[in-house]
Amino acid sequence: MRQTLGQSYVRTFAPDAATRSVDDFYPTPQEMTEALLSVEKFTGGIWEPACGDGAMSRVLLAAGYNVFSSDLIDRGYGLGGVDFLKSSRARNFNVVTNPPYKLIEPFIHRSLENASRKVALLGRLALLEGQGRRETIWNQTPLARVWVFSKRIACVKPGDPEYGTKGGKGGMIAYAWFVWDHEHVGKPTLGWI
Amino acid sequence: MSRGTRLNKMKYGFRSQALGNRSDVDGYVREKNDFYPTPERATRALLAAETFDGDVWEPACGDGAISKIFEEAGHTVVSSDLVDRGYGEPRIDFLMEYKPRAKHIVTNPPFKLAVPFVRKALELATGKVAMLLKIAFLEGLERGELFRNSPLRRVHVFSQRLAFVPSGSLPLRKLDGGGMMAFAWFVWEHGYTGKPEIHWI
């Protein structure tokens, strides 16, 4: 199979590529998606463009949302072979996903182009800090809210003994939901979930 | 906890933490009593982003790194520290204080004591409390409770990392970006009831 830009990026430039799951596949624990839905409401449909095995899509569907699921890789759920970073503007109102961490910046920008309402991305809390992101992200985009997890949840690949559990090595990383809203004005606010 | 017990805890707790937990190793054995003078530009950035109308108390003043910049900006600063580093009033255990010494409290607390420092500062200050803390302080169960129940107003995230070089100690080993950490000024203001805002400085 011909490698896409995203795949080759992950394989070539990720410094920890040997230890990362192939294509950065880490299913999202159900409670992380539920926590988002407890504080954010979405009007209209949702596109989950890195749906993996459907871990997040299933929770969104169960909450009554219309969900379009796609992924670069076909993992037996949703539409496979869709490179979100090359996709053109769709009619979806919102984007909700847990993007490959190495591609989070392009995902932010592409999501904001593809969604007319809200974008909710699960990312590391450390994304907030520096290294030029003030110019490339924060001053450029309508970030509305950052929802910080009060407790750590393991975000690991299936088969890992910690899959679906809390804590452990997967729990070493602090995550947050970053929510953009095209209608938001003013500074982003912080909340805890 | 007695002062002696806490001093021992600070001394040995920090050391074992530094050697046993990679995430806390910043390229140096942790300095005794967590003494890392605050880079000048960190304090200047706070002064550019926040106003303090009245006196300021720096209760972990160290060698006066923060106090000096505030005084230079025209503030009256009350400086104290548990340890005598030749600046301010020494042997003042902030956590045992019960009397406000100024309207605002601004400090770079020992990270391991950050939560008690924040609680105590909120008790004693009537204006603002500004604490220089790692961004990771945002997260965690205990702190989630702290933030939900306190008037956190703004978090000023540094767009560039700060280099903290412990005075008088030699680099133990360099890790990637050794000595560079992601910090933010956390600013509480009594009377504020809205959501905390994120700013980049």
mmCIF file of C-alpha atoms in Angstrom:
data_model
loop_
_atom_site.group_PDB
_atom_site.id
_atom_site.type_symbol
_atom_site.label_atom_id
_atom_site.label_comp_id
_atom_site.label_asym_id
_atom_site.label_seq_id
_atom_site.Cartn_x
_atom_site.Cartn_y
_atom_site.Cartn_z
ATOM 1 C CA MET A 1 0.000 0.000 0.000
ATOM 2 C CA ARG A 2 1.254 3.436 -0.853
ATOM 3 C CA GLN A 3 2.084 5.415 2.255
ATOM 4 C CA THR A 4 0.257 8.627 2.817
ATOM 5 C CA LEU A 5 1.952 11.740 4.029
ATOM 6 C CA GLY A 6 0.584 11.200 7.505
ATOM 7 C CA GLN A 7 1.807 7.627 7.706
ATOM 8 C CA SER A 8 5.257 8.411 6.455
ATOM 9 C CA TYR A 9 5.440 11.344 8.858
ATOM 10 C CA VAL A 10 4.587 9.152 11.804
ATOM 11 C CA ARG A 11 7.024 6.451 10.739
ATOM 12 C CA THR A 12 9.878 8.756 9.817
ATOM 13 C CA PHE A 13 9.822 11.572 12.273
ATOM 14 C CA ALA A 14 8.272 10.221 15.440
ATOM 15 C CA PRO A 15 11.322 9.958 17.718
ATOM 16 C CA ASP A 16 9.717 7.208 19.723
ATOM 17 C CA ALA A 17 8.358 5.391 16.682
ATOM 18 C CA ALA A 18 9.713 2.039 17.845
ATOM 19 C CA THR A 19 7.660 2.109 21.010
ATOM 20 C CA ARG A 20 4.584 3.890 19.685
ATOM 21 C CA SER A 21 1.725 1.797 18.531
ATOM 22 C CA VAL A 22 1.618 1.466 14.718
ATOM 23 C CA ASP A 23 0.065 4.644 13.275
ATOM 24 C CA ASP A 24 -0.363 5.949 16.803
ATOM 25 C CA PHE A 25 -3.357 3.727 17.459
ATOM 26 C CA TYR A 26 -4.534 4.181 21.036
ATOM 27 C CA PRO A 27 -8.254 3.563 21.498
ATOM 28 C CA THR A 28 -9.899 6.188 23.649
ATOM 29 C CA PRO A 29 -11.186 4.917 26.993
ATOM 30 C CA GLN A 30 -14.967 5.224 27.071
ATOM 31 C CA GLU A 31 -14.964 7.402 30.179
ATOM 32 C CA MET A 32 -12.888 10.074 28.466
ATOM 33 C CA THR A 33 -15.539 10.513 25.781
ATOM 34 C CA GLU A 34 -18.313 10.394 28.368
ATOM 35 C CA ALA A 35 -16.541 13.103 30.362
ATOM 36 C CA LEU A 36 -16.532 15.347 27.285
ATOM 37 C CA LEU A 37 -20.229 14.775 26.704
ATOM 38 C CA SER A 38 -20.976 15.675 30.318
ATOM 39 C CA VAL A 39 -19.741 19.226 29.711
ATOM 40 C CA GLU A 40 -20.132 19.908 25.983
ATOM 41 C CA LYS A 41 -23.215 19.706 23.772
ATOM 42 C CA PHE A 42 -22.999 19.515 19.994
ATOM 43 C CA THR A 43 -25.538 20.801 17.512
ATOM 44 C CA GLY A 44 -25.741 18.724 14.354
ATOM 45 C CA GLY A 45 -23.639 15.822 13.200
ATOM 46 C CA ILE A 46 -20.186 14.790 14.327
ATOM 47 C CA TRP A 47 -17.264 13.585 12.230
ATOM 48 C CA GLU A 48 -14.819 11.254 13.970
ATOM 49 C CA PRO A 49 -11.927 11.238 11.459
ATOM 50 C CA ALA A 50 -9.524 9.005 13.408
ATOM 51 C CA CYS A 51 -12.121 6.514 14.553
ATOM 52 C CA GLY A 52 -9.846 3.472 14.920
ATOM 53 C CA ASP A 53 -11.937 0.602 16.199
ATOM 54 C CA GLY A 54 -14.825 2.956 16.949
ATOM 55 C CA ALA A 55 -14.105 3.434 20.647
ATOM 56 C CA MET A 56 -15.155 7.080 20.595
ATOM 57 C CA SER A 57 -17.798 6.861 17.866
ATOM 58 C CA ARG A 58 -19.752 4.237 19.790
ATOM 59 C CA VAL A 59 -20.013 6.516 22.826
ATOM 60 C CA LEU A 60 -21.114 9.455 20.666
ATOM 61 C CA LEU A 61 -23.729 7.315 18.926
ATOM 62 C CA ALA A 62 -24.999 5.980 22.235
ATOM 63 C CA ALA A 63 -25.508 9.587 23.348
ATOM 64 C CA GLY A 64 -27.815 10.102 20.377
ATOM 65 C CA TYR A 65 -25.520 11.949 17.973
ATOM 66 C CA ASN A 66 -25.266 11.320 14.251
ATOM 67 C CA VAL A 67 -21.670 10.255 13.710
ATOM 68 C CA PHE A 68 -19.646 9.899 10.529
ATOM 69 C CA SER A 69 -16.635 7.695 11.272
ATOM 70 C CA SER A 70 -13.536 7.456 9.111
ATOM 71 C CA ASP A 71 -9.862 6.595 9.482
ATOM 72 C CA LEU A 72 -6.719 6.478 7.433
ATOM 73 C CA ILE A 73 -6.417 2.806 8.310
ATOM 74 C CA ASP A 74 -9.302 0.398 8.036
ATOM 75 C CA ARG A 75 -9.704 -1.197 11.456
ATOM 76 C CA GLY A 76 -13.047 -2.740 10.679
ATOM 77 C CA TYR A 77 -15.039 0.273 11.779
ATOM 78 C CA GLY A 78 -16.229 3.260 9.780
ATOM 79 C CA LEU A 79 -14.851 4.252 6.396
ATOM 80 C CA GLY A 80 -11.200 3.264 5.923
ATOM 81 C CA GLY A 81 -8.625 4.876 3.654
ATOM 82 C CA VAL A 82 -9.730 8.440 4.363
ATOM 83 C CA ASP A 83 -6.774 10.772 4.941
ATOM 84 C CA PHE A 84 -8.370 13.485 7.022
ATOM 85 C CA LEU A 85 -5.489 15.867 6.459
ATOM 86 C CA LYS A 86 -6.188 15.798 2.725
ATOM 87 C CA SER A 87 -9.932 15.793 2.970
ATOM 88 C CA SER A 88 -11.793 18.768 1.665
ATOM 89 C CA ARG A 89 -14.432 20.672 3.541
ATOM 90 C CA ALA A 90 -17.320 18.456 4.499
ATOM 91 C CA ARG A 91 -20.824 19.285 5.624
ATOM 92 C CA ASN A 92 -20.312 18.025 9.130
ATOM 93 C CA PHE A 93 -20.993 20.502 11.864
ATOM 94 C CA ASN A 94 -18.497 19.220 14.407
ATOM 95 C CA VAL A 95 -15.287 17.226 14.618
ATOM 96 C CA VAL A 96 -14.616 15.114 17.704
ATOM 97 C CA THR A 97 -11.552 12.890 17.783
ATOM 98 C CA ASN A 98 -8.419 11.653 19.490
ATOM 99 C CA PRO A 99 -5.854 12.457 16.788
ATOM 100 C CA PRO A 100 -2.402 10.888 16.425
ATOM 101 C CA TYR A 101 -0.355 13.013 18.799
ATOM 102 C CA LYS A 102 2.376 13.711 16.299
ATOM 103 C CA LEU A 103 -0.173 15.135 13.914
ATOM 104 C CA ILE A 104 -2.120 17.197 16.382
ATOM 105 C CA GLU A 105 -1.300 20.565 14.838
ATOM 106 C CA PRO A 106 -2.361 19.666 11.304
ATOM 107 C CA PHE A 107 -5.441 17.976 12.802
ATOM 108 C CA ILE A 108 -6.383 21.160 14.646
ATOM 109 C CA HIS A 109 -6.153 23.276 11.523
ATOM 110 C CA ARG A 110 -7.859 20.774 9.253
ATOM 111 C CA SER A 111 -10.645 20.184 11.778
ATOM 112 C CA LEU A 112 -11.341 23.891 12.031
ATOM 113 C CA GLU A 113 -11.588 24.054 8.251
ATOM 114 C CA ASN A 114 -13.852 21.028 8.078
ATOM 115 C CA ALA A 115 -16.174 21.814 10.981
ATOM 116 C CA SER A 116 -18.545 24.736 10.965
ATOM 117 C CA ARG A 117 -19.415 24.535 14.689
ATOM 118 C CA LYS A 118 -17.194 22.894 17.269
ATOM 119 C CA VAL A 119 -13.978 20.910 17.280
ATOM 120 C CA ALA A 120 -13.113 18.755 20.288
ATOM 121 C CA LEU A 121 -9.710 17.104 20.274
ATOM 122 C CA LEU A 122 -8.252 14.920 22.972
ATOM 123 C CA GLY A 123 -4.629 15.883 23.510
ATOM 124 C CA ARG A 124 -1.895 16.039 26.057
ATOM 125 C CA LEU A 125 -2.180 18.866 28.530
ATOM 126 C CA ALA A 126 1.399 19.788 27.618
ATOM 127 C CA LEU A 127 0.100 20.917 24.240
ATOM 128 C CA LEU A 128 -0.770 24.177 25.996
ATOM 129 C CA GLU A 129 2.787 25.207 26.425
ATOM 130 C CA GLY A 130 5.091 27.076 24.296
ATOM 131 C CA GLN A 131 7.576 26.318 21.640
ATOM 132 C CA GLY A 132 5.976 28.585 19.121
ATOM 133 C CA ARG A 133 2.441 27.251 19.480
ATOM 134 C CA ARG A 134 1.211 30.650 20.596
ATOM 135 C CA GLU A 135 1.801 31.808 17.034
ATOM 136 C CA THR A 136 0.930 28.603 15.188
ATOM 137 C CA ILE A 137 -2.165 27.646 17.178
ATOM 138 C CA TRP A 138 -3.335 29.706 20.104
ATOM 139 C CA ASN A 139 -3.459 33.167 18.573
ATOM 140 C CA GLN A 140 -4.812 31.758 15.322
ATOM 141 C CA THR A 141 -7.728 29.637 16.412
ATOM 142 C CA PRO A 142 -10.954 30.093 18.431
ATOM 143 C CA LEU A 143 -10.028 27.848 21.347
ATOM 144 C CA ALA A 144 -12.984 28.110 23.723
ATOM 145 C CA ARG A 145 -12.359 25.681 26.561
ATOM 146 C CA VAL A 146 -9.787 23.278 27.926
ATOM 147 C CA TRP A 147 -11.203 20.478 30.057
ATOM 148 C CA VAL A 148 -8.535 19.008 32.280
ATOM 149 C CA PHE A 149 -8.954 15.509 33.652
ATOM 150 C CA SER A 150 -8.838 15.471 37.428
ATOM 151 C CA LYS A 151 -7.574 11.900 37.333
ATOM 152 C CA ARG A 152 -5.313 10.125 34.939
ATOM 153 C CA ILE A 153 -6.655 7.464 32.646
ATOM 154 C CA ALA A 154 -4.517 4.953 30.797
ATOM 155 C CA CYS A 155 -4.535 5.559 27.036
ATOM 156 C CA VAL A 156 -2.886 2.381 25.781
ATOM 157 C CA LYS A 157 -3.230 -0.009 22.875
ATOM 158 C CA PRO A 158 -5.462 -3.075 22.972
ATOM 159 C CA GLY A 159 -3.629 -6.094 24.317
ATOM 160 C CA ASP A 160 -1.740 -4.007 26.833
ATOM 161 C CA PRO A 161 -2.433 -5.278 30.348
ATOM 162 C CA GLU A 162 -3.475 -1.757 31.292
ATOM 163 C CA TYR A 163 -6.000 -1.471 28.482
ATOM 164 C CA GLY A 164 -9.229 -0.202 29.944
ATOM 165 C CA THR A 165 -7.691 0.382 33.358
ATOM 166 C CA LYS A 166 -6.621 3.498 35.187
ATOM 167 C CA GLY A 167 -3.108 4.515 36.092
ATOM 168 C CA GLY A 168 0.044 2.603 35.333
ATOM 169 C CA LYS A 169 2.453 3.761 32.698
ATOM 170 C CA GLY A 170 -0.284 4.799 30.293
ATOM 171 C CA GLY A 171 -1.567 6.964 33.104
ATOM 172 C CA MET A 172 1.661 8.934 33.296
ATOM 173 C CA ILE A 173 0.476 11.403 30.692
ATOM 174 C CA ALA A 174 -1.983 14.129 31.537
ATOM 175 C CA TYR A 175 -4.715 14.582 28.949
ATOM 176 C CA ALA A 176 -7.271 17.269 28.299
ATOM 177 C CA TRP A 177 -10.098 17.938 25.893
ATOM 178 C CA PHE A 178 -9.385 20.992 23.775
ATOM 179 C CA VAL A 179 -12.599 22.495 22.456
ATOM 180 C CA TRP A 180 -12.760 25.091 19.694
ATOM 181 C CA ASP A 181 -15.947 26.896 18.762
ATOM 182 C CA HIS A 182 -16.170 29.082 15.691
ATOM 183 C CA GLU A 183 -18.568 31.313 17.579
ATOM 184 C CA HIS A 184 -16.279 31.784 20.568
ATOM 185 C CA VAL A 185 -14.867 35.207 21.303
ATOM 186 C CA GLY A 186 -12.412 36.044 24.066
ATOM 187 C CA LYS A 187 -9.879 34.014 25.942
ATOM 188 C CA PRO A 188 -10.206 30.264 26.352
ATOM 189 C CA THR A 189 -11.359 29.117 29.788
ATOM 190 C CA LEU A 190 -10.338 26.175 31.939
ATOM 191 C CA GLY A 191 -12.561 23.568 33.471
ATOM 192 C CA TRP A 192 -12.070 20.272 35.283
ATOM 193 C CA ILE A 193 -13.757 16.968 34.471
ATOM 194 C CA MET B 1 3.908 18.770 61.286
ATOM 195 C CA SER B 2 6.809 20.368 63.116
ATOM 196 C CA ARG B 3 9.226 22.544 61.283
ATOM 197 C CA GLY B 4 12.021 20.015 61.768
ATOM 198 C CA THR B 5 9.936 17.190 60.375
ATOM 199 C CA ARG B 6 8.963 19.212 57.408
ATOM 200 C CA LEU B 7 12.521 20.266 56.741
ATOM 201 C CA ASN B 8 13.593 16.642 56.783
ATOM 202 C CA LYS B 9 10.737 15.714 54.522
ATOM 203 C CA MET B 10 11.651 18.471 52.142
ATOM 204 C CA LYS B 11 15.297 17.543 52.177
ATOM 205 C CA TYR B 12 14.981 13.808 51.731
ATOM 206 C CA GLY B 13 11.667 13.675 49.965
ATOM 207 C CA PHE B 14 12.957 15.810 47.151
ATOM 208 C CA ARG B 15 16.142 13.878 46.759
ATOM 209 C CA SER B 16 14.546 10.453 46.539
ATOM 210 C CA GLN B 17 11.957 11.866 44.175
ATOM 211 C CA ALA B 18 14.658 13.299 41.944
ATOM 212 C CA LEU B 19 16.537 10.053 41.685
ATOM 213 C CA GLY B 20 13.563 7.765 41.432
ATOM 214 C CA ASN B 21 11.231 9.559 39.085
ATOM 215 C CA ARG B 22 12.403 10.600 35.656
ATOM 216 C CA SER B 23 9.623 13.079 35.187
ATOM 217 C CA ASP B 24 10.956 15.092 38.064
ATOM 218 C CA VAL B 25 14.580 14.985 37.045
ATOM 219 C CA ASP B 26 15.427 18.125 35.199
ATOM 220 C CA GLY B 27 19.093 17.406 34.743
ATOM 221 C CA TYR B 28 20.142 18.244 38.272
ATOM 222 C CA VAL B 29 19.882 16.712 41.680
ATOM 223 C CA ARG B 30 17.151 18.776 43.219
ATOM 224 C CA GLU B 31 18.411 21.705 45.156
ATOM 225 C CA LYS B 32 18.070 21.633 48.925
ATOM 226 C CA ASN B 33 14.689 23.031 49.966
ATOM 227 C CA ASP B 34 13.797 23.288 46.301
ATOM 228 C CA PHE B 35 15.676 26.512 45.843
ATOM 229 C CA TYR B 36 15.543 27.630 42.243
ATOM 230 C CA PRO B 37 15.852 31.396 41.801
ATOM 231 C CA THR B 38 13.152 32.698 39.507
ATOM 232 C CA PRO B 39 14.412 33.917 36.128
ATOM 233 C CA GLU B 40 14.044 37.646 35.834
ATOM 234 C CA ARG B 41 11.999 37.517 32.683
ATOM 235 C CA ALA B 42 9.395 35.318 34.372
ATOM 236 C CA THR B 43 8.675 38.047 36.925
ATOM 237 C CA ARG B 44 8.714 40.793 34.301
ATOM 238 C CA ALA B 45 6.211 38.839 32.223
ATOM 239 C CA LEU B 46 3.862 38.642 35.223
ATOM 240 C CA LEU B 47 4.134 42.370 35.835
ATOM 241 C CA ALA B 48 3.338 43.018 32.190
ATOM 242 C CA ALA B 49 0.219 40.860 32.380
ATOM 243 C CA GLU B 50 -1.209 41.629 35.835
ATOM 244 C CA THR B 51 -1.644 44.713 37.968
ATOM 245 C CA PHE B 52 -1.174 44.652 41.731
ATOM 246 C CA ASP B 53 -2.762 47.588 43.503
ATOM 247 C CA GLY B 54 -1.043 47.595 46.851
ATOM 248 C CA ASP B 55 1.638 45.818 48.816
ATOM 249 C CA VAL B 56 2.981 42.427 47.893
ATOM 250 C CA TRP B 57 4.233 39.606 50.101
ATOM 251 C CA GLU B 58 6.877 37.228 48.741
ATOM 252 C CA PRO B 59 6.875 34.386 51.317
ATOM 253 C CA ALA B 60 9.521 32.199 49.633
ATOM 254 C CA CYS B 61 11.766 35.046 48.579
ATOM 255 C CA GLY B 62 15.057 33.149 48.405
ATOM 256 C CA ASP B 63 17.728 35.575 47.286
ATOM 257 C CA GLY B 64 15.074 38.127 46.329
ATOM 258 C CA ALA B 65 14.801 37.253 42.648
ATOM 259 C CA ILE B 66 11.084 38.116 42.467
ATOM 260 C CA SER B 67 11.038 40.783 45.193
ATOM 261 C CA LYS B 68 13.733 42.868 43.521
ATOM 262 C CA ILE B 69 11.829 43.068 40.237
ATOM 263 C CA PHE B 70 8.611 44.060 42.034
ATOM 264 C CA GLU B 71 10.424 46.736 44.030
ATOM 265 C CA GLU B 72 12.026 48.013 40.888
ATOM 266 C CA ALA B 73 8.500 48.359 39.462
ATOM 267 C CA GLY B 74 7.557 50.550 42.414
ATOM 268 C CA HIS B 75 5.842 48.036 44.705
ATOM 269 C CA THR B 76 6.303 47.779 48.427
ATOM 270 C CA VAL B 77 7.341 44.187 48.991
ATOM 271 C CA VAL B 78 7.380 42.199 52.217
ATOM 272 C CA SER B 79 9.950 39.437 51.728
ATOM 273 C CA SER B 80 10.304 36.367 53.940
ATOM 274 C CA ASP B 81 11.652 32.844 53.679
ATOM 275 C CA LEU B 82 12.026 29.733 55.792
ATOM 276 C CA VAL B 83 15.722 29.659 55.006
ATOM 277 C CA ASP B 84 18.118 32.582 55.350
ATOM 278 C CA ARG B 85 19.494 33.374 51.923
ATOM 279 C CA GLY B 86 20.566 36.865 52.794
ATOM 280 C CA TYR B 87 17.365 38.546 51.675
ATOM 281 C CA GLY B 88 14.156 39.487 53.470
ATOM 282 C CA GLU B 89 13.115 38.150 56.852
ATOM 283 C CA PRO B 90 14.471 34.633 57.437
ATOM 284 C CA ARG B 91 13.010 31.719 59.428
ATOM 285 C CA ILE B 92 9.424 32.590 58.588
ATOM 286 C CA ASP B 93 7.550 29.373 57.911
ATOM 287 C CA PHE B 94 4.837 30.619 55.574
ATOM 288 C CA LEU B 95 2.653 27.591 56.212
ATOM 289 C CA MET B 96 2.511 28.480 59.907
ATOM 290 C CA GLU B 97 1.610 32.125 59.295
ATOM 291 C CA TYR B 98 -1.791 33.419 60.316
ATOM 292 C CA LYS B 99 -1.469 37.169 59.852
ATOM 293 C CA PRO B 100 -1.681 38.887 56.465
ATOM 294 C CA ARG B 101 1.443 40.921 55.766
ATOM 295 C CA ALA B 102 0.308 42.416 52.454
ATOM 296 C CA LYS B 103 -2.726 42.553 50.183
ATOM 297 C CA HIS B 104 -1.226 40.361 47.477
ATOM 298 C CA ILE B 105 0.971 37.287 47.631
ATOM 299 C CA VAL B 106 3.374 36.509 44.801
ATOM 300 C CA THR B 107 5.845 33.659 44.908
ATOM 301 C CA ASN B 108 7.547 30.734 43.267
ATOM 302 C CA PRO B 109 6.739 28.102 45.905
ATOM 303 C CA PRO B 110 8.639 24.866 46.547
ATOM 304 C CA PHE B 111 6.840 22.632 44.061
ATOM 305 C CA LYS B 112 6.289 19.815 46.557
ATOM 306 C CA LEU B 113 4.520 22.269 48.842
ATOM 307 C CA ALA B 114 2.614 24.033 46.095
ATOM 308 C CA VAL B 115 -0.863 22.975 47.248
ATOM 309 C CA PRO B 116 -0.400 24.034 50.899
ATOM 310 C CA PHE B 117 1.238 27.255 49.701
ATOM 311 C CA VAL B 118 -1.726 28.059 47.475
ATOM 312 C CA ARG B 119 -4.207 27.281 50.259
ATOM 313 C CA LYS B 120 -2.323 29.370 52.792
ATOM 314 C CA ALA B 121 -1.884 32.240 50.352
ATOM 315 C CA LEU B 122 -5.609 32.264 49.581
ATOM 316 C CA GLU B 123 -6.292 32.401 53.310
ATOM 317 C CA LEU B 124 -3.984 35.316 53.944
ATOM 318 C CA ALA B 125 -4.213 37.472 50.818
ATOM 319 C CA THR B 126 -7.196 39.740 50.292
ATOM 320 C CA GLY B 127 -6.244 40.729 46.752
ATOM 321 C CA LYS B 128 -4.419 38.497 44.300
ATOM 322 C CA VAL B 129 -2.349 35.367 44.683
ATOM 323 C CA ALA B 130 0.163 34.723 41.911
ATOM 324 C CA MET B 131 2.140 31.475 41.912
ATOM 325 C CA LEU B 132 4.731 30.320 39.427
ATOM 326 C CA LEU B 133 3.999 26.627 38.871
ATOM 327 C CA LYS B 134 4.517 23.879 36.347
ATOM 328 C CA ILE B 135 1.689 23.531 33.858
ATOM 329 C CA ALA B 136 1.242 19.983 35.114
ATOM 330 C CA PHE B 137 -0.100 21.533 38.328
ATOM 331 C CA LEU B 138 -3.409 21.956 36.481
ATOM 332 C CA GLU B 139 -4.012 18.263 36.592
ATOM 333 C CA GLY B 140 -4.666 15.811 39.410
ATOM 334 C CA LEU B 141 -7.549 14.871 41.654
ATOM 335 C CA GLU B 142 -6.567 16.927 44.697
ATOM 336 C CA ARG B 143 -5.836 19.957 42.570
ATOM 337 C CA GLY B 144 -9.036 19.533 40.575
ATOM 338 C CA GLU B 145 -10.839 20.076 43.884
ATOM 339 C CA LEU B 146 -8.620 23.009 44.746
ATOM 340 C CA PHE B 147 -9.341 24.739 41.438
ATOM 341 C CA ARG B 148 -13.068 24.095 41.545
ATOM 342 C CA ASN B 149 -13.278 25.729 44.955
ATOM 343 C CA SER B 150 -10.955 28.682 44.531
ATOM 344 C CA PRO B 151 -11.147 31.952 42.589
ATOM 345 C CA LEU B 152 -8.540 31.048 39.942
ATOM 346 C CA ARG B 153 -8.785 33.885 37.453
ATOM 347 C CA ARG B 154 -6.014 33.517 34.908
ATOM 348 C CA VAL B 155 -3.320 31.049 33.937
ATOM 349 C CA HIS B 156 -0.520 32.776 32.030
ATOM 350 C CA VAL B 157 1.302 30.071 30.107
ATOM 351 C CA PHE B 158 4.850 30.807 29.021
ATOM 352 C CA SER B 159 5.227 30.450 25.301
ATOM 353 C CA GLN B 160 8.858 29.674 25.793
ATOM 354 C CA ARG B 161 10.219 27.365 28.409
ATOM 355 C CA LEU B 162 12.047 28.742 31.400
ATOM 356 C CA ALA B 163 15.526 27.638 32.328
ATOM 357 C CA PHE B 164 15.863 27.171 36.071
ATOM 358 C CA VAL B 165 19.419 26.669 37.104
ATOM 359 C CA PRO B 166 19.809 25.792 40.767
ATOM 360 C CA SER B 167 22.386 28.092 42.229
ATOM 361 C CA GLY B 168 25.676 26.447 43.140
ATOM 362 C CA SER B 169 24.935 22.951 41.883
ATOM 363 C CA LEU B 170 26.488 21.161 38.963
ATOM 364 C CA PRO B 171 24.546 19.476 36.206
ATOM 365 C CA LEU B 172 23.982 15.831 37.118
ATOM 366 C CA ARG B 173 23.076 14.770 33.629
ATOM 367 C CA LYS B 174 21.373 16.443 30.769
ATOM 368 C CA LEU B 175 18.095 15.119 29.524
ATOM 369 C CA ASP B 176 16.372 16.393 26.428
ATOM 370 C CA GLY B 177 15.839 20.067 27.006
ATOM 371 C CA GLY B 178 17.603 19.664 30.344
ATOM 372 C CA GLY B 179 16.616 22.243 32.926
ATOM 373 C CA MET B 180 13.816 23.559 30.749
ATOM 374 C CA MET B 181 10.312 23.228 32.074
ATOM 375 C CA ALA B 182 6.848 24.308 31.065
ATOM 376 C CA PHE B 183 5.642 26.882 33.549
ATOM 377 C CA ALA B 184 2.742 29.228 34.034
ATOM 378 C CA TRP B 185 1.746 31.984 36.427
ATOM 379 C CA PHE B 186 -1.435 30.933 38.193
ATOM 380 C CA VAL B 187 -3.338 33.995 39.371
ATOM 381 C CA TRP B 188 -6.201 33.863 41.849
ATOM 382 C CA GLU B 189 -8.254 36.913 42.725
ATOM 383 C CA HIS B 190 -10.617 37.075 45.658
ATOM 384 C CA GLY B 191 -14.118 37.878 44.519
ATOM 385 C CA TYR B 192 -13.712 36.395 41.049
ATOM 386 C CA THR B 193 -16.523 33.989 40.249
ATOM 387 C CA GLY B 194 -16.073 33.324 36.530
ATOM 388 C CA LYS B 195 -14.137 30.587 34.761
ATOM 389 C CA PRO B 196 -10.365 30.793 34.766
ATOM 390 C CA GLU B 197 -8.914 32.073 31.497
ATOM 391 C CA ILE B 198 -5.841 30.860 29.658
ATOM 392 C CA HIS B 199 -3.417 33.486 28.394
ATOM 393 C CA TRP B 200 -0.056 33.063 26.704
ATOM 394 C CA ILE B 201 2.819 35.275 27.712
#
